[in-house]
Amino acid sequence: MAGKGTRARNRAFGLKMVLWSLFRRRSRLLVALTGVTIGATVLLGLITLCYDIPKQLGREFRSYGANMVLVKDQVGGRLSAGDLAAARAALPAAQLVGLTPFRYEAVRSHMLPYTAVGTGFEDVRRTSPFWRVEGLWPGAPGEALVGVDVSTATGLGPGSLLTLEGRDSRQVRYEKNFTVSGVVSTGSVEDGFIYVSLADMEAMTGESGLVDLAEVSLTTSGGQSLEEMAGAVQTAAPGVEARLVVRVTRSEETVMGKLTWLVYLVTLVVLTLTMICVSTTMMTVVIERRKEIGLKKALGAESRSVAREFLGEGLLLGVLGGLLGSAAGVGFARIVSHSVFGRGLSPEGHLVPVTVAVSAAVTVLASLWPVRRAVDVEPAAVLRGE
Amino acid sequence: MRGVRVFFKMLIRALARQKRKHLMIAFTVGLGVSLATAMLGVMFDVGDKVNQELKSYGANLSVVPKGASMLGDLYQSREIDSGADGKANGQVDGRADGRASGRADGKANGRASGRADGKANGRVSGRADDGTISLDDNDYLPEDQLYKIKMIFWAYNIVDFAPYLTVEVQAGDQTVPLTGTWFNRTINLPTGESVTTGMMALKSWWTLNGAPGDDGAPLKALVGSELAKRQNLAPGSRLSVKGPNGLSRELTVAGVFHSGGEEDNGIVSTLALAQELADRPGLVQRVEVSALTTPENELARRAALNPGSLSRVEWDTWYCTAYISSIAYQIEEILPMVRVKPILRVAQSEGAILEKTQLMIVILTILTLLCSALAISNLVTANVMERSVEIGLMKALGASGLAITALVLAEILVASCFGGLAGYLVGLGLAQLIGLTVFGSWVAVKLAVIPIGALMVLAVSLAGSLPALRALLRLKPTEVLHGR
């Protein structure tokens, strides 16, 4: 009973000592706290970014266009609306950037043959953000987009009238008028096509629900791999073949891999140096208190209790700094994410305890060495000023 | 005079006596500077490095004959009229073929490889007679002028280029496209330099089984994986091809490649062979160019629409910056018979990704510098603060505020300079470490890093000590010496 009481009193005394020493040395405390807070800010900020940047960059890489193409597996076959719906359902919504159907038809205009492509313009803008349109994207029915080569060859431009004619599958002639809303240029095949909406194309040919192929743009960071998704599509929609666009996927793997590595390595270097910085600050703050340690020992304090007091102080500082730094770190990551990618980021809540733990550990470890040295030294030597 | 001597004596004494304290300052400053040097080094070079990496997406410029699109339409009309094949698939593909630049495109590829068999048949009839009637020499580019691409203002930024000439040949019982190109050709420029260029470097995503193509061996060819599967070809097999002019050649398969695109249904051979089979000696249909470019800005976009709309100064800026549009313009300048089109899928994305990466590293660098500056000034404050007794004593002995400030600052600066120098060297090492691990090449450290680093040491250690110094000067000697 008596032992318990003494221990309780000792503990209360210890706590008082820690608080007192923190309070008495306000400015010193401020210095140490600032150091730890900066360290924790960098720690949380950078680790959050490490999670976030590969994801964000993955989105940027989608500007290279589709990385998967869906076609019917038998030669000359067409995809049905059901195939597309099944494929869309099989793909994880969080990773799907866009799915664009394309239907190609041979048409004529003023006796010259062209290829008309029926598609969804909203989807095209998602899967192929690199299309450059002069004029406007078609919005209303009866509007068309012409490739820049068609435009130079025929003089068609925004506002021109365009008549497309042809024969449907039953060899019945059709004819339909369109208004050109814009001219598209991409530097490749698209420059030579005429684009209309899929609905217009179906109304024109009287044949609906069928497309030649669909382009799919998928992000891969933090989810299923492209191969897994291709497999999922093929099981969910029998008869559909999901091909990967090797050119896009392979290059993306290489470049994304390197960029991710860059972020990781920079983070590692910055973190190591910051942690060393925090340690030196802590060491300076503790070293200058050697006299105090000597005095305590001279007054009969045990080495262990002195050490415990200092380490307790370090722990408190570490936790406090870690908490303050976590808050600042979220801001740090927000600033980077917002100014670079123009998007906010979801803070990873579970990183806060990690940050606090790491800051506490670094602070305690950094005080350990100077405290041990001070404790080992003869009080007389320290007090004499050596 | 004497004052100065005393000052130096005190400074040296202080530095020698309080070694550990000053070592700590030097160490922290060193850490900060090494961080700054490493980050700045990476920051200045990351654009170039990432730009190089992005070249793996292939060419970003397509060079075609000036009249190609007009004549392509004409040619197509004759094909349809004579071939009378109204089938949509056949036509889409005929079009992609006529407009050579479309070939390498992912979209055409994806669908084309799915249906190649069906289409190949539809194509034969239209093909046999159009090759000779509708295409005249205006639809081609002279091979011997292509070296000029390497002589434009931004020649150094042209990483690679390769010409192509495609001709439909009979291989076994099928008609397949045979594309002639430079695999890896070394050309001597009139300037005395020589450059090595060709298709192999442009198609980094191709996987090749067997030997790469050889420009010196015209009877060896690469065969696409789909074609190889259909005709049972493997490296070493023999393959007989017959051109539209009736000329027959016996080829050896050097390797089988897989591109994931339409090329997989065809043959890739030397340019000489394709020219011989097509009866187009010394001519090519199109050239793909891969160039290192600067992300486009407002000026570049305006210039791309109409270079004539720029003012003199703007025009100079535009011309002397490696925008994709100015490189395209310069190629058109030096080769008057061509039209150069940026392949936007590659060019546009490249710009976006480059911009983002650079911005990301710049902001990371700034924030890191800010943090390390704070950390350094924090340590300096700690250091100055603990010297209250010493400073109180000096004041009691009659030292002026100026003398004390000068002494403390001098001490800190000397320590910082040593630390900064060491930190600079370590930082250089770290930058190289990052460069080598991530990109496998050295980081070219720009000279600008040195003044920025030096300035940072100076500013940070001075600014860091100011608040503490002000507090010191306000100290009352009696209070401090009394032990409060």
GROMACS .gro file of N, CA and C in nm, chain B residues 292-364:
model
  219
  678LEU      N    1   1.205   1.604  -7.956
  678LEU     CA    2   1.188   1.653  -7.819
  678LEU      C    3   1.125   1.791  -7.829
  679THR      N    4   1.015   1.812  -7.756
  679THR     CA    5   0.947   1.941  -7.771
  679THR      C    6   0.921   2.006  -7.637
  680THR      N    7   0.893   2.136  -7.645
  680THR     CA    8   0.855   2.213  -7.528
  680THR      C    9   0.703   2.213  -7.523
  681PRO      N   10   0.643   2.199  -7.403
  681PRO     CA   11   0.497   2.203  -7.396
  681PRO      C   12   0.443   2.331  -7.459
  682GLU      N   13   0.331   2.318  -7.529
  682GLU     CA   14   0.275   2.433  -7.600
  682GLU      C   15   0.215   2.534  -7.504
  683ASN      N   16   0.223   2.659  -7.541
  683ASN     CA   17   0.155   2.763  -7.465
  683ASN      C   18   0.067   2.843  -7.560
  684GLU      N   19   0.017   2.954  -7.512
  684GLU     CA   20  -0.076   3.036  -7.592
  684GLU      C   21  -0.012   3.077  -7.724
  685LEU      N   22   0.114   3.121  -7.715
  685LEU     CA   23   0.187   3.167  -7.834
  685LEU      C   24   0.196   3.055  -7.938
  686ALA      N   25   0.232   2.935  -7.891
  686ALA     CA   26   0.248   2.822  -7.983
  686ALA      C   27   0.115   2.787  -8.049
  687ARG      N   28   0.008   2.797  -7.972
  687ARG     CA   29  -0.123   2.763  -8.029
  687ARG      C   30  -0.163   2.864  -8.136
  688ARG      N   31  -0.133   2.991  -8.108
  688ARG     CA   32  -0.165   3.092  -8.208
  688ARG      C   33  -0.081   3.071  -8.334
  689ALA      N   34   0.047   3.042  -8.313
  689ALA     CA   35   0.137   3.023  -8.425
  689ALA      C   36   0.095   2.902  -8.509
  690ALA      N   37   0.046   2.797  -8.441
  690ALA     CA   38   0.007   2.676  -8.513
  690ALA      C   39  -0.108   2.707  -8.608
  691LEU      N   40  -0.197   2.795  -8.567
  691LEU     CA   41  -0.310   2.830  -8.653
  691LEU      C   42  -0.262   2.912  -8.772
  692ASN      N   43  -0.179   3.012  -8.744
  692ASN     CA   44  -0.133   3.097  -8.852
  692ASN      C   45  -0.006   3.171  -8.811
  693PRO      N   46   0.110   3.122  -8.858
  693PRO     CA   47   0.235   3.186  -8.818
  693PRO      C   48   0.241   3.333  -8.860
  694GLY      N   49   0.162   3.369  -8.961
  694GLY     CA   50   0.166   3.506  -9.008
  694GLY      C   51   0.107   3.607  -8.911
  695SER      N   52   0.028   3.558  -8.812
  695SER     CA   53  -0.041   3.650  -8.723
  695SER      C   54   0.050   3.701  -8.611
  696LEU      N   55   0.171   3.649  -8.602
  696LEU     CA   56   0.259   3.687  -8.492
  696LEU      C   57   0.334   3.816  -8.523
  697SER      N   58   0.366   3.889  -8.419
  697SER     CA   59   0.452   4.006  -8.438
  697SER      C   60   0.596   3.956  -8.455
  698ARG      N   61   0.683   4.047  -8.497
  698ARG     CA   62   0.822   4.010  -8.524
  698ARG      C   63   0.887   3.941  -8.402
  699VAL      N   64   0.871   4.005  -8.285
  699VAL     CA   65   0.933   3.951  -8.164
  699VAL      C   66   0.873   3.817  -8.128
  700GLU      N   67   0.740   3.809  -8.136
  700GLU     CA   68   0.673   3.683  -8.104
  700GLU      C   69   0.719   3.573  -8.198
  701TRP      N   70   0.731   3.612  -8.326
  701TRP     CA   71   0.770   3.513  -8.425
  701TRP      C   72   0.909   3.457  -8.394
  702ASP      N   73   1.000   3.547  -8.356
  702ASP     CA   74   1.136   3.503  -8.320
  702ASP      C   75   1.131   3.408  -8.201
  703THR      N   76   1.055   3.447  -8.099
  703THR     CA   77   1.045   3.362  -7.980
  703THR      C   78   0.991   3.225  -8.018
  704TRP      N   79   0.887   3.226  -8.100
  704TRP     CA   80   0.823   3.100  -8.139
  704TRP      C   81   0.921   3.014  -8.220
  705TYR      N   82   0.986   3.077  -8.317
  705TYR     CA   83   1.076   3.004  -8.405
  705TYR      C   84   1.192   2.944  -8.327
  706CYS      N   85   1.237   3.015  -8.227
  706CYS     CA   86   1.357   2.971  -8.152
  706CYS      C   87   1.321   2.890  -8.029
  707THR      N   88   1.196   2.846  -8.016
  707THR     CA   89   1.159   2.757  -7.907
  707THR      C   90   1.116   2.626  -7.971
  708ALA      N   91   1.146   2.517  -7.903
  708ALA     CA   92   1.121   2.386  -7.965
  708ALA      C   93   0.976   2.343  -7.950
  709TYR      N   94   0.882   2.431  -7.986
  709TYR     CA   95   0.742   2.390  -7.988
  709TYR      C   96   0.723   2.292  -8.102
  710ILE      N   97   0.624   2.205  -8.090
  710ILE     CA   98   0.600   2.108  -8.196
  710ILE      C   99   0.564   2.182  -8.325
  711SER      N  100   0.492   2.294  -8.312
  711SER     CA  101   0.451   2.366  -8.433
  711SER      C  102   0.571   2.433  -8.500
  712SER      N  103   0.669   2.481  -8.422
  712SER     CA  104   0.782   2.546  -8.487
  712SER      C  105   0.874   2.443  -8.552
  713ILE      N  106   0.885   2.325  -8.491
  713ILE     CA  107   0.965   2.220  -8.555
  713ILE      C  108   0.897   2.176  -8.685
  714ALA      N  109   0.764   2.161  -8.682
  714ALA     CA  110   0.691   2.124  -8.804
  714ALA      C  111   0.713   2.230  -8.911
  715TYR      N  112   0.706   2.357  -8.870
  715TYR     CA  113   0.724   2.467  -8.965
  715TYR      C  114   0.863   2.463  -9.027
  716GLN      N  115   0.963   2.436  -8.944
  716GLN     CA  116   1.101   2.434  -8.994
  716GLN      C  117   1.125   2.318  -9.091
  717ILE      N  118   1.059   2.205  -9.067
  717ILE     CA  119   1.074   2.093  -9.161
  717ILE      C  120   1.008   2.131  -9.294
  718GLU      N  121   0.892   2.195  -9.286
  718GLU     CA  122   0.825   2.238  -9.410
  718GLU      C  123   0.909   2.340  -9.485
  719GLU      N  124   0.983   2.423  -9.409
  719GLU     CA  125   1.069   2.523  -9.470
  719GLU      C  126   1.181   2.459  -9.551
  720ILE      N  127   1.241   2.354  -9.492
  720ILE     CA  128   1.359   2.297  -9.554
  720ILE      C  129   1.322   2.194  -9.661
  721LEU      N  130   1.202   2.135  -9.649
  721LEU     CA  131   1.153   2.040  -9.750
  721LEU      C  132   1.023   2.096  -9.806
  722PRO      N  133   1.029   2.177  -9.913
  722PRO     CA  134   0.909   2.250  -9.957
  722PRO      C  135   0.797   2.158 -10.007
  723MET      N  136   0.830   2.033 -10.040
  723MET     CA  137   0.725   1.948 -10.098
  723MET      C  138   0.644   1.875  -9.992
  724VAL      N  139   0.665   1.905  -9.864
  724VAL     CA  140   0.596   1.823  -9.763
  724VAL      C  141   0.496   1.904  -9.681
  725ARG      N  142   0.410   1.828  -9.616
  725ARG     CA  143   0.320   1.883  -9.515
  725ARG      C  144   0.354   1.808  -9.387
  726VAL      N  145   0.372   1.879  -9.279
  726VAL     CA  146   0.408   1.815  -9.153
  726VAL      C  147   0.292   1.829  -9.056
  727LYS      N  148   0.244   1.714  -9.007
  727LYS     CA  149   0.130   1.719  -8.915
  727LYS      C  150   0.174   1.667  -8.779
  728PRO      N  151   0.147   1.742  -8.674
  728PRO     CA  152   0.174   1.687  -8.541
  728PRO      C  153   0.077   1.572  -8.515
  729ILE      N  154   0.128   1.462  -8.465
  729ILE     CA  155   0.039   1.352  -8.426
  729ILE      C  156  -0.009   1.386  -8.286
  730LEU      N  157  -0.131   1.441  -8.277
  730LEU     CA  158  -0.175   1.503  -8.153
  730LEU      C  159  -0.184   1.405  -8.038
  731ARG      N  160  -0.220   1.280  -8.070
  731ARG     CA  161  -0.230   1.180  -7.964
  731ARG      C  162  -0.100   1.179  -7.882
  732VAL      N  163   0.011   1.187  -7.952
  732VAL     CA  164   0.141   1.184  -7.884
  732VAL      C  165   0.181   1.324  -7.840
  733ALA      N  166   0.173   1.420  -7.933
  733ALA     CA  167   0.225   1.553  -7.906
  733ALA      C  168   0.152   1.620  -7.789
  734GLN      N  169   0.019   1.611  -7.791
  734GLN     CA  170  -0.059   1.680  -7.689
  734GLN      C  171  -0.038   1.620  -7.551
  735SER      N  172  -0.042   1.486  -7.544
  735SER     CA  173  -0.028   1.420  -7.416
  735SER      C  174   0.108   1.444  -7.357
  736GLU      N  175   0.208   1.440  -7.446
  736GLU     CA  176   0.345   1.464  -7.405
  736GLU      C  177   0.356   1.596  -7.331
  737GLY      N  178   0.299   1.702  -7.393
  737GLY     CA  179   0.303   1.835  -7.332
  737GLY      C  180   0.238   1.834  -7.195
  738ALA      N  181   0.121   1.772  -7.187
  738ALA     CA  182   0.047   1.773  -7.061
  738ALA      C  183   0.128   1.704  -6.951
  739ILE      N  184   0.181   1.588  -6.984
  739ILE     CA  185   0.251   1.511  -6.880
  739ILE      C  186   0.380   1.581  -6.839
  740LEU      N  187   0.449   1.636  -6.937
  740LEU     CA  188   0.573   1.708  -6.908
  740LEU      C  189   0.546   1.824  -6.814
  741GLU      N  190   0.441   1.899  -6.846
  741GLU     CA  191   0.407   2.016  -6.766
  741GLU      C  192   0.378   1.975  -6.622
  742LYS      N  193   0.297   1.872  -6.608
  742LYS     CA  194   0.257   1.828  -6.474
  742LYS      C  195   0.378   1.782  -6.394
  743THR      N  196   0.464   1.703  -6.458
  743THR     CA  197   0.578   1.650  -6.385
  743THR      C  198   0.667   1.764  -6.340
  744GLN      N  199   0.693   1.856  -6.431
  744GLN     CA  200   0.781   1.966  -6.395
  744GLN      C  201   0.723   2.049  -6.282
  745LEU      N  202   0.595   2.079  -6.295
  745LEU     CA  203   0.529   2.159  -6.194
  745LEU      C  204   0.535   2.088  -6.059
  746MET      N  205   0.512   1.957  -6.063
  746MET     CA  206   0.513   1.880  -5.939
  746MET      C  207   0.648   1.890  -5.871
  747ILE      N  208   0.755   1.871  -5.950
  747ILE     CA  209   0.889   1.874  -5.891
  747ILE      C  210   0.922   2.016  -5.844
  748VAL      N  211   0.880   2.117  -5.921
  748VAL     CA  212   0.909   2.255  -5.879
  748VAL      C  213   0.842   2.284  -5.746
  749ILE      N  214   0.716   2.246  -5.733
  749ILE     CA  215   0.646   2.277  -5.609
  749ILE      C  216   0.702   2.197  -5.493
  750LEU      N  217   0.735   2.070  -5.519
  750LEU     CA  218   0.799   1.990  -5.414
  750LEU      C  219   0.929   2.055  -5.372
   0.00000   0.00000   0.00000
